[in-house]
Short mmCIF file of C-alpha atoms and ligand atoms in Angstrom, two decimals:
data_model
loop_
_atom_site.label_atom_id
_atom_site.label_comp_id
_atom_site.label_asym_id
_atom_site.label_seq_id
_atom_site.Cartn_x
_atom_site.Cartn_y
_atom_site.Cartn_z
CA MET A 1 16.37 34.82 23.75
CA ARG A 2 19.61 33.34 22.56
CA ASN A 3 21.58 35.03 19.88
CA THR A 4 20.44 33.35 16.67
CA ALA A 5 23.63 33.83 14.67
CA ARG A 6 25.83 32.36 17.37
CA GLN A 7 23.49 29.47 17.85
CA THR A 8 23.44 28.54 14.16
CA ARG A 9 27.22 28.55 14.04
CA ASP A 10 27.68 26.43 17.12
CA ASN A 11 24.75 24.08 16.89
CA ARG A 12 26.10 20.64 15.99
CA THR A 13 23.55 18.78 18.01
CA ILE A 14 22.02 15.69 16.50
CA THR A 15 18.98 13.85 17.79
CA VAL A 16 19.29 10.07 17.52
CA ASP A 17 16.43 7.59 17.90
CA PHE A 18 17.54 4.94 20.41
CA HIS A 19 14.03 3.38 20.36
CA ASP A 20 13.73 3.22 24.15
CA ASP A 21 15.46 4.66 27.18
CA THR A 22 16.91 1.31 28.32
CA THR A 23 18.76 0.78 25.05
CA TYR A 24 20.34 4.19 25.47
CA PHE A 25 21.47 3.65 29.04
CA LYS A 26 22.91 0.23 28.13
CA LEU A 27 24.87 1.70 25.22
CA LEU A 28 26.28 4.49 27.38
CA ASP A 29 28.74 2.08 28.97
CA ASP A 30 29.94 0.59 25.72
CA ARG A 31 31.82 3.16 23.66
CA LYS A 32 32.25 0.97 20.59
CA ALA A 33 28.62 -0.14 20.50
CA PHE A 34 27.45 3.45 21.09
CA VAL A 35 29.36 4.94 18.15
CA GLU A 36 28.33 2.03 15.95
CA PHE A 37 24.69 2.60 16.83
CA VAL A 38 24.98 6.29 15.92
CA LEU A 39 26.73 5.48 12.65
CA ALA A 40 24.06 2.92 11.72
CA PHE A 41 21.38 5.50 12.47
CA LEU A 42 23.08 8.09 10.22
CA LEU A 43 23.47 5.53 7.47
CA ALA A 44 19.78 4.58 7.65
CA LEU A 45 18.72 8.23 7.36
CA GLY A 46 21.19 8.97 4.60
CA PHE A 47 22.23 12.13 6.43
CA GLN A 48 25.70 13.58 6.78
CA LEU A 49 27.15 15.46 9.68
CA LYS A 50 27.93 19.16 9.46
CA HIS A 51 31.74 19.18 9.82
CA LYS A 52 33.70 22.39 9.52
CA ALA A 53 34.11 23.73 6.00
CA THR A 54 37.79 22.76 5.92
CA CYS A 55 37.14 19.15 6.90
CA GLY A 56 38.29 16.38 4.60
CA GLY A 57 36.79 13.80 6.96
CA GLY A 58 34.11 13.02 4.42
CA GLY A 59 31.18 13.77 6.70
CA HIS A 60 31.61 10.70 8.86
CA LEU A 61 32.53 9.94 12.40
CA THR A 62 34.77 7.00 12.98
CA ARG A 63 35.07 4.69 15.89
CA HIS A 64 38.39 6.39 16.59
CA SER A 65 36.81 9.81 17.08
CA HIS A 66 37.44 11.49 20.39
CA TYR A 67 34.54 11.53 22.72
CA MET A 68 33.52 12.73 26.12
CA ARG A 69 30.54 12.30 28.33
CA VAL A 70 28.76 15.17 30.06
CA ARG A 71 25.77 15.35 32.36
CA VAL A 72 22.82 17.40 31.08
CA GLY A 73 19.83 17.69 33.41
CA GLY A 74 20.74 14.48 35.19
CA VAL A 75 21.27 12.43 32.02
CA THR A 76 24.63 11.48 30.55
CA ILE A 77 25.12 12.85 27.02
CA TRP A 78 27.87 11.98 24.56
CA ARG A 79 29.90 14.48 22.62
CA ILE A 80 31.93 13.11 19.74
CA GLN A 81 34.70 15.07 18.08
CA CYS A 82 35.85 14.72 14.49
CA THR A 83 39.58 13.97 14.61
CA THR A 84 40.17 15.95 11.41
CA CYS A 85 38.32 19.25 11.84
CA LYS A 86 37.75 19.10 15.61
CA ALA A 87 34.01 19.75 15.18
CA VAL A 88 32.15 18.51 18.24
CA PHE A 89 28.79 16.79 17.84
CA THR A 90 26.43 16.50 20.76
CA ILE A 91 24.37 13.34 20.55
CA LEU A 92 20.93 13.85 22.07
CA PRO A 93 18.87 10.73 22.70
CA HIS A 94 15.29 10.95 21.40
CA PHE A 95 13.88 11.51 24.91
CA ILE A 96 15.71 14.81 25.48
CA LEU A 97 14.89 18.17 23.93
CA ARG A 98 17.80 20.49 23.30
CA TYR A 99 18.28 23.07 26.09
CA ARG A 100 14.89 22.16 27.52
CA GLN A 101 13.74 20.58 30.75
CA MET A 102 10.54 19.50 29.05
CA ARG A 103 10.12 15.84 28.15
CA PRO A 104 9.21 15.26 24.50
CA GLU A 105 5.82 13.71 25.51
CA VAL A 106 4.84 16.96 27.21
CA ALA A 107 6.11 19.02 24.28
CA ARG A 108 4.27 16.73 21.86
CA ASP A 109 0.91 17.32 23.57
CA ALA A 110 1.46 21.09 23.75
CA LEU A 111 2.50 21.33 20.09
CA MET A 112 -0.39 19.16 18.94
CA ALA A 113 -2.79 21.38 20.88
CA ILE A 114 -1.29 24.51 19.27
CA HIS A 115 -1.53 22.90 15.87
CA GLY A 116 -5.20 22.17 16.58
CA GLY A 117 -5.77 25.88 17.22
CA LEU A 118 -5.67 25.99 21.01
CA SER A 119 -4.16 29.13 22.57
CA LEU A 120 -0.74 29.09 24.23
CA GLU A 121 -2.48 29.75 27.53
CA LEU A 122 -4.84 26.79 27.21
CA CYS A 123 -1.99 24.54 26.03
CA ALA A 124 -0.13 25.62 29.13
CA VAL A 125 -3.05 24.66 31.37
CA ILE A 126 -3.25 21.21 29.78
CA GLY A 127 0.48 20.57 29.84
CA HIS A 128 1.41 22.32 33.11
CA ILE A 129 4.04 24.41 31.35
CA SER A 130 4.26 28.16 30.95
CA PRO A 131 3.00 29.77 27.72
CA MET A 132 6.47 31.29 27.28
CA ALA A 133 8.06 27.83 27.44
CA ILE A 134 5.83 26.66 24.59
CA TYR A 135 6.55 29.82 22.61
CA ARG A 136 10.29 29.23 23.00
CA LEU A 137 9.93 25.59 22.07
CA VAL A 138 8.28 26.52 18.76
CA CYS A 139 11.02 29.15 18.18
CA ALA A 140 13.73 26.57 18.88
CA PHE A 141 12.44 24.26 16.14
CA GLY A 142 12.11 27.31 13.88
CA HIS A 143 15.85 28.00 13.92
CA GLN A 144 16.28 25.37 11.22
CA SER A 145 15.08 26.66 7.83
CA LEU A 146 12.13 25.18 5.96
CA VAL A 147 14.31 24.52 2.91
CA ALA A 148 16.82 22.58 5.04
CA VAL A 149 14.15 20.42 6.65
CA LEU A 150 12.14 19.75 3.50
CA THR A 151 15.18 18.82 1.42
CA ARG A 152 16.28 16.46 4.24
CA CYS A 153 12.97 14.72 3.58
CA GLY A 154 14.08 14.23 -0.02
CA LEU A 155 11.60 16.72 -1.48
CA PRO A 156 12.91 18.41 -4.63
CA LEU A 157 12.92 22.21 -4.58
CA PRO A 158 9.60 23.34 -6.06
CA THR A 159 9.54 24.30 -9.75
CA TYR A 160 6.08 25.85 -9.59
CA VAL A 161 5.08 27.78 -6.48
CA LEU A 162 2.25 29.81 -5.03
CA ALA A 163 3.17 33.09 -3.35
CA ASP A 164 1.00 35.41 -1.30
CA GLU A 165 1.07 37.43 1.91
CA LYS A 166 -1.18 36.84 4.88
CA HIS A 167 -2.29 40.07 6.51
CA SER A 168 -2.04 39.99 10.28
CA ARG A 169 -1.74 42.45 13.13
CA CYS A 170 0.99 43.09 15.67
CA LEU A 171 -0.41 45.32 18.43
CA ALA A 172 -1.91 48.22 16.47
CA GLU A 173 0.18 47.73 13.35
CA ASN A 174 -0.55 45.81 10.20
CA VAL A 175 2.01 43.11 9.49
CA TYR A 176 2.37 40.71 6.56
CA LEU A 177 3.45 37.10 6.33
CA PRO A 178 4.97 36.45 2.88
CA THR A 179 4.37 32.77 2.14
CA ILE A 180 5.53 30.29 -0.48
CA VAL A 181 3.62 27.05 -0.83
CA SER A 182 3.90 24.11 -3.19
CA GLY A 183 1.19 21.49 -2.89
CA ARG A 184 0.73 20.59 0.75
CA VAL A 185 3.93 22.07 2.15
CA ILE A 186 5.01 25.57 3.17
CA TRP A 187 8.48 26.44 1.83
CA HIS A 188 8.62 29.96 3.24
CA LEU A 189 6.76 31.86 5.96
CA GLY A 190 8.25 35.31 6.59
CA TYR A 191 7.32 38.47 8.44
CA THR A 192 7.31 42.09 7.24
CA LYS A 193 5.95 45.35 8.62
CA GLU A 194 5.35 46.88 5.20
CA ALA A 195 3.47 45.76 2.12
CA SER A 196 6.06 47.24 -0.27
CA ALA A 197 7.73 45.32 -3.08
CA ALA A 198 11.08 45.95 -1.35
CA ALA A 199 9.90 44.46 1.96
CA PHE A 200 8.40 41.40 0.24
CA THR A 201 11.51 40.94 -1.90
CA GLN A 202 13.65 40.90 1.22
CA SER A 203 11.46 38.24 2.81
CA TYR A 204 11.08 36.00 -0.26
CA GLN A 205 14.81 36.34 -0.86
CA GLU A 206 15.44 34.22 2.25
CA PHE A 207 13.81 31.31 0.43
CA GLN A 208 15.60 32.06 -2.82
CA ARG A 209 18.99 32.18 -1.03
CA ALA A 210 18.44 28.98 0.95
CA ALA A 211 17.27 27.19 -2.18
CA SER A 212 20.19 28.39 -4.33
CA GLN A 213 22.62 27.39 -1.61
CA HIS A 214 21.15 23.92 -1.61
CA GLU A 215 21.11 23.70 -5.41
CA PRO A 216 23.00 26.43 -7.29
CA SER A 217 21.19 25.65 -10.55
CA TYR A 218 17.75 26.08 -8.95
CA ARG A 219 15.21 27.89 -11.13
CA VAL A 220 11.56 28.62 -10.46
CA ARG A 221 9.57 28.00 -13.63
CA GLY A 222 6.20 29.39 -12.59
CA VAL A 223 4.70 31.48 -9.79
CA LEU A 224 1.02 31.91 -9.09
CA THR A 225 -0.05 35.03 -7.15
CA ASP A 226 -3.36 36.81 -6.68
CA GLY A 227 -2.02 39.68 -8.79
CA PHE A 228 -1.11 42.09 -5.97
CA ASP A 229 1.46 44.55 -7.36
CA SER A 230 4.13 44.24 -4.63
CA THR A 231 4.02 40.45 -4.79
CA THR A 232 4.30 40.39 -8.58
CA LYS A 233 7.20 42.88 -8.51
CA SER A 234 9.16 40.99 -5.88
CA MET A 235 8.70 37.70 -7.77
CA ARG A 236 9.92 39.32 -10.99
CA THR A 237 13.00 40.60 -9.17
CA LEU A 238 13.86 37.31 -7.48
CA PHE A 239 12.89 34.83 -10.18
CA PRO A 240 13.58 36.52 -13.52
CA GLY A 241 12.33 34.38 -16.36
CA ALA A 242 9.68 32.62 -14.28
CA ARG A 243 6.14 32.56 -15.64
CA LEU A 244 3.95 34.82 -13.50
CA GLY A 245 0.32 33.75 -13.32
CA PHE A 246 -2.68 35.17 -11.51
CA CYS A 247 -5.07 32.93 -9.60
CA LEU A 248 -8.24 32.28 -11.61
CA ARG A 249 -10.47 31.74 -8.59
CA HIS A 250 -9.31 35.05 -7.16
CA ALA A 251 -10.31 36.74 -10.44
CA LEU A 252 -13.71 35.12 -10.24
CA ASN A 253 -14.28 36.39 -6.70
CA LYS A 254 -13.07 39.85 -7.65
CA LEU A 255 -15.47 40.33 -10.57
CA PRO A 256 -18.67 41.10 -8.58
CA LYS A 257 -16.80 43.76 -6.57
CA LYS A 258 -15.84 45.51 -9.82
CA LEU A 259 -19.46 46.02 -10.79
CA ALA A 260 -21.04 49.12 -9.23
CA ALA A 261 -24.71 49.98 -8.74
CA ILE A 262 -26.44 46.98 -10.35
CA ALA A 263 -29.12 44.59 -9.10
CA SER A 264 -27.76 41.52 -7.43
CA PRO A 265 -29.32 38.98 -9.88
CA VAL A 266 -27.46 40.74 -12.73
CA ARG A 267 -24.22 40.66 -10.73
CA GLN A 268 -24.80 36.98 -9.99
CA SER A 269 -25.51 36.05 -13.60
CA LEU A 270 -22.38 37.90 -14.80
CA ARG A 271 -20.31 36.00 -12.24
CA VAL A 272 -21.70 32.67 -13.48
CA LYS A 273 -20.94 33.66 -17.08
CA PHE A 274 -17.38 34.65 -16.16
CA HIS A 275 -16.95 31.35 -14.33
CA THR A 276 -18.01 29.43 -17.43
CA LEU A 277 -15.64 31.51 -19.53
CA LEU A 278 -12.59 30.72 -17.39
CA TYR A 279 -13.61 27.08 -17.03
CA ARG A 280 -13.95 26.61 -20.81
CA ALA A 281 -10.66 28.41 -21.42
CA ARG A 282 -8.95 25.87 -19.16
CA GLN A 283 -10.68 22.95 -20.87
CA ARG A 284 -9.37 23.88 -24.30
CA LYS A 285 -5.99 22.23 -24.60
CA SER A 286 -4.95 24.11 -27.71
CA LEU A 287 -5.54 27.75 -28.63
CA ARG A 288 -6.49 28.45 -25.05
CA VAL A 289 -4.82 31.82 -25.03
CA PHE A 290 -6.26 33.00 -28.32
CA THR A 291 -9.71 31.88 -27.23
CA LEU A 292 -9.37 33.67 -23.90
CA GLY A 293 -8.56 37.05 -25.51
CA GLN A 294 -11.57 36.82 -27.77
CA ARG A 295 -13.88 35.67 -25.00
CA LEU A 296 -12.76 38.44 -22.65
CA ARG A 297 -13.59 41.06 -25.29
CA HIS A 298 -17.05 39.55 -25.79
CA PHE A 299 -17.59 39.41 -22.06
CA ALA A 300 -16.75 43.10 -21.60
CA ASP A 301 -19.27 43.94 -24.34
CA HIS A 302 -21.82 41.80 -22.56
CA VAL A 303 -21.19 43.71 -19.30
CA THR A 304 -21.73 47.02 -21.11
CA GLN A 305 -25.07 45.71 -22.40
CA LYS A 306 -26.28 44.38 -19.07
CA ALA A 307 -24.71 46.77 -16.58
CA GLY A 308 -24.01 49.98 -18.45
CA VAL A 309 -21.06 51.68 -20.11
CA ALA A 310 -19.24 52.63 -16.90
CA ASN A 311 -19.17 49.02 -15.66
CA GLY A 312 -18.22 47.75 -19.09
CA GLU A 313 -15.26 50.15 -19.20
CA CYS A 314 -14.19 49.23 -15.70
CA ILE A 315 -14.17 45.51 -16.57
CA ARG A 316 -12.30 46.17 -19.83
CA ARG A 317 -9.56 48.05 -17.94
CA TRP A 318 -9.39 45.32 -15.33
CA PHE A 319 -9.03 42.64 -18.02
CA GLN A 320 -6.33 44.71 -19.70
CA ASP A 321 -4.44 44.85 -16.42
CA LYS A 322 -4.76 41.19 -15.46
CA LYS A 323 -5.06 39.16 -18.63
CA SER A 324 -1.32 38.53 -19.05
CA GLY A 325 -1.41 36.75 -15.68
CA TRP A 326 -4.35 34.61 -16.79
CA TYR A 327 -2.64 33.82 -20.10
CA ALA A 328 0.41 32.71 -18.12
CA VAL A 329 -1.74 30.20 -16.25
CA LEU A 330 -3.37 28.85 -19.40
CA GLU A 331 -0.19 28.66 -21.52
CA ASP A 332 1.55 26.12 -19.32
CA PRO A 333 -0.41 23.04 -18.30
CA GLN A 334 1.91 22.56 -15.29
CA MET A 335 1.10 25.99 -13.89
CA PRO A 336 -1.14 25.90 -10.84
CA ALA A 337 -4.37 27.75 -11.69
CA MET A 338 -5.76 28.35 -8.23
CA SER A 339 -4.22 29.25 -4.93
CA THR A 340 -6.53 27.06 -2.83
CA VAL A 341 -3.74 25.12 -1.07
CA LEU A 342 -2.06 28.39 -0.15
CA ASP A 343 -5.29 29.79 1.31
CA GLN A 344 -5.64 26.61 3.35
CA ALA A 345 -2.11 27.03 4.72
CA HIS A 346 -2.83 30.67 5.55
CA ASN A 347 -6.06 29.79 7.34
CA ALA A 348 -4.27 27.14 9.39
CA ILE A 349 -1.50 29.56 10.42
CA ASP A 350 -4.01 32.33 11.06
CA ARG A 351 -5.99 30.19 13.50
CA LYS A 352 -2.82 29.81 15.55
CA LEU A 353 -1.67 33.43 15.45
CA PHE A 354 -5.13 34.63 16.40
CA MET A 355 -4.76 32.71 19.65
CA MET A 356 -1.25 33.87 20.43
CA LYS A 357 -0.61 36.98 22.38
CA TYR A 358 3.11 36.35 22.47
CA PHE A 359 3.28 36.59 18.73
CA HIS A 360 2.31 40.23 19.14
CA HIS A 361 5.26 40.91 21.36
CA PRO A 362 7.28 43.55 19.43
CA GLY A 363 10.54 42.15 20.77
CA GLY A 364 9.62 38.53 20.01
CA SER A 365 11.41 36.41 17.46
CA GLN A 366 8.62 36.31 14.90
CA ALA A 367 10.74 34.75 12.15
CA ALA A 368 11.74 31.74 14.26
CA PHE A 369 8.25 31.37 15.69
CA LEU A 370 6.59 31.41 12.26
CA THR A 371 9.11 28.97 10.82
CA GLY A 372 8.42 26.69 13.80
CA LEU A 373 4.69 26.84 13.09
CA ALA A 374 5.36 26.07 9.43
CA HIS A 375 7.38 22.96 10.44
CA LEU A 376 4.38 21.78 12.46
CA TYR A 377 2.13 22.43 9.47
CA ASN A 378 4.40 20.34 7.24
CA LEU A 379 5.10 17.47 9.65
CA ILE A 380 2.01 16.84 11.78
CA PRO A 381 -0.18 14.17 10.15
CA TYR A 382 -3.74 14.99 9.11
CA GLN A 383 -6.57 13.54 11.17
CA ARG A 384 -7.48 9.97 10.37
CA ARG A 385 -10.71 10.83 8.61
CA ALA A 386 -9.39 13.77 6.62
CA GLN A 387 -8.33 13.50 2.99
CA ASN A 388 -4.80 12.00 3.16
CA GLY A 389 -5.62 11.04 6.77
CA GLY A 390 -2.66 9.80 8.80
CA GLN A 391 -0.15 11.37 6.40
CA CYS A 392 1.55 14.72 6.85
CA GLY A 393 2.06 17.31 4.11
CA VAL A 394 5.62 16.15 3.45
CA GLU A 395 4.42 12.58 2.84
CA VAL A 396 1.56 13.71 0.61
CA GLU A 397 4.16 15.50 -1.55
CA GLY A 398 6.25 12.32 -1.77
CA GLY A 399 8.87 13.10 0.90
CA ARG A 400 10.56 10.51 3.17
CA LEU A 401 10.51 10.78 6.94
CA PRO A 402 13.09 9.39 9.39
CA THR A 403 10.51 7.63 11.62
CA SER A 404 6.78 7.07 11.87
CA ASP A 405 6.56 9.47 14.84
CA TRP A 406 6.02 13.13 13.86
CA MET A 407 7.48 14.56 17.08
CA LEU A 408 10.64 12.53 16.69
CA ASN A 409 10.81 13.56 13.03
CA LEU A 410 10.58 17.20 14.09
CA GLN A 411 13.42 16.68 16.60
CA ILE A 412 15.65 14.84 14.13
CA LEU A 413 14.97 17.01 11.07
CA THR A 414 15.54 20.31 12.90
CA SER A 415 18.82 19.08 14.45
CA GLY A 416 21.64 21.51 13.75
CA GLY A 417 24.36 18.90 13.25
CA TYR A 418 23.03 17.39 10.05
CA GLN A 419 23.96 18.56 6.63
CA CYS A 420 22.15 17.76 3.47
CA ALA A 421 24.89 18.52 0.97
CA PRO A 422 25.31 16.11 -1.93
CA VAL A 423 27.71 13.28 -1.16
CA PRO A 424 31.24 14.40 -2.12
CA PRO A 425 32.84 12.49 -5.02
CA TYR A 426 35.68 11.01 -2.91
CA HIS A 427 33.18 8.81 -1.12
ZN1 LIG B 501 35.41 16.86 10.40
#
C-alpha cells in the first residue's frame, strides 16, 4: 500500500466531468478551451483548488498557468501548474480512476455490489477484477476524510450527534468501530482494538480535529449514546459542555434483562409500563424532567411489588445511574432521543464487513477501508421503492451534489486537489 502521509501531501488530483469522452479528446488539442472548461466546472461546483499554504493566487488557475501533457495508461492527461505557488494539479477526466487501470463503469458495478452486501470475492467474479483490486479501490476513496467530503456537499457540521461503537472481529480479536452519525449520514467511522475510553477518545478525536480545522468555532451541543461508560467518558473529554443523553429505546430494551427470576408475563407487563412511562415523559412539553424523576420512583416501587425487593433495588440503582442521561434527552427538544439511524448505519456496515476477509487482514489499512465504505453509505442512492428512494443520505440531509451520478460524485468529492476553505476576503 502507498504511504498515506505522502499521498495526502502530494495529491492535487482533481476529477472533472467532461460529460463524454469525445468532448475531452476534442478539448485536449485546444489549450485555451481546455482551461476554460476546467475553470467553468470549478465555478459551477463552487470548489477551490488546494494551492500551497503560501499561495496568494486566490485559489484559482488562470489561462496563463503553465501546463504540460502526460500519457497515463494510454490517455493524455493535463497537469496545470499555479504560476504563483508552483502547485501542480493533475486533471483527471471523469472516465479515469486515479492510479487505477479499472474503468469507472467496472468500479461502479463492483462498489454497488459491495454496498448491496455482496462479498469481495463475488463482486470480483461479476466484475472480472481481483478482490484485492476492489479492496484497494475502496481504500483509495477512503483517503479523503468524511468531514471533507460532507462539507464539500454543503452540509453544516452536525450540532447534535449520535455516537456508538460497533463490535466486530479481526481474526480472533475483538475490534471496535467508533461511529458518529447525524441523521442519514456517517461523519466518522474509526477502528480501535480496545474498548477503553482512551482508545475511543483517540478515534473520535479524528472527527473533532477535522471538524475544528474546517470551522474553528465548531461546538457539539448534544450527543446521544447508549450509556456505555467508555463512550460517555470520551465524549465528555472531546466535547466539554455538550449535553450527554442516553438512548431511550436502548433503556427500554435493557429493562427486561435487569429483572432476574420472574415469570415472563410479569417481565413483559413491566416493559410495557416502562415504555408508557418514557413515552409520556417525552409527550409532556413542560416539566418533563420533574415528571420523569417522580415517575421513575413510582416505577421502582411498582417493580418491588410485582417482582420482589431484589429486583426493585436493582432497578432503582440502574435508574440512579442512567437517569441524568434520560433527563438530558428530555430537557432539550432538539436532542435525538433514539439511536435508530445509527443502528441502521451499523447494520449496513456490518453486512459488508461480515463478507470481507480482507478486512481481517492485520496489516490492512482498516481506517481507509472503513472511511471508503462510509463514503459509499453516504453517497449511494437508496433503492427506488425505499423511503427517500432515489436519494442518497447526503441529499436527504439537505446536501448538494456535483452531478446526478453517484459514482462521479464519489470521484469528484474524494479528489485530493479540492479545498473547501471559506473564500478569502480578497476575492
Ligand atoms: Zn497557487
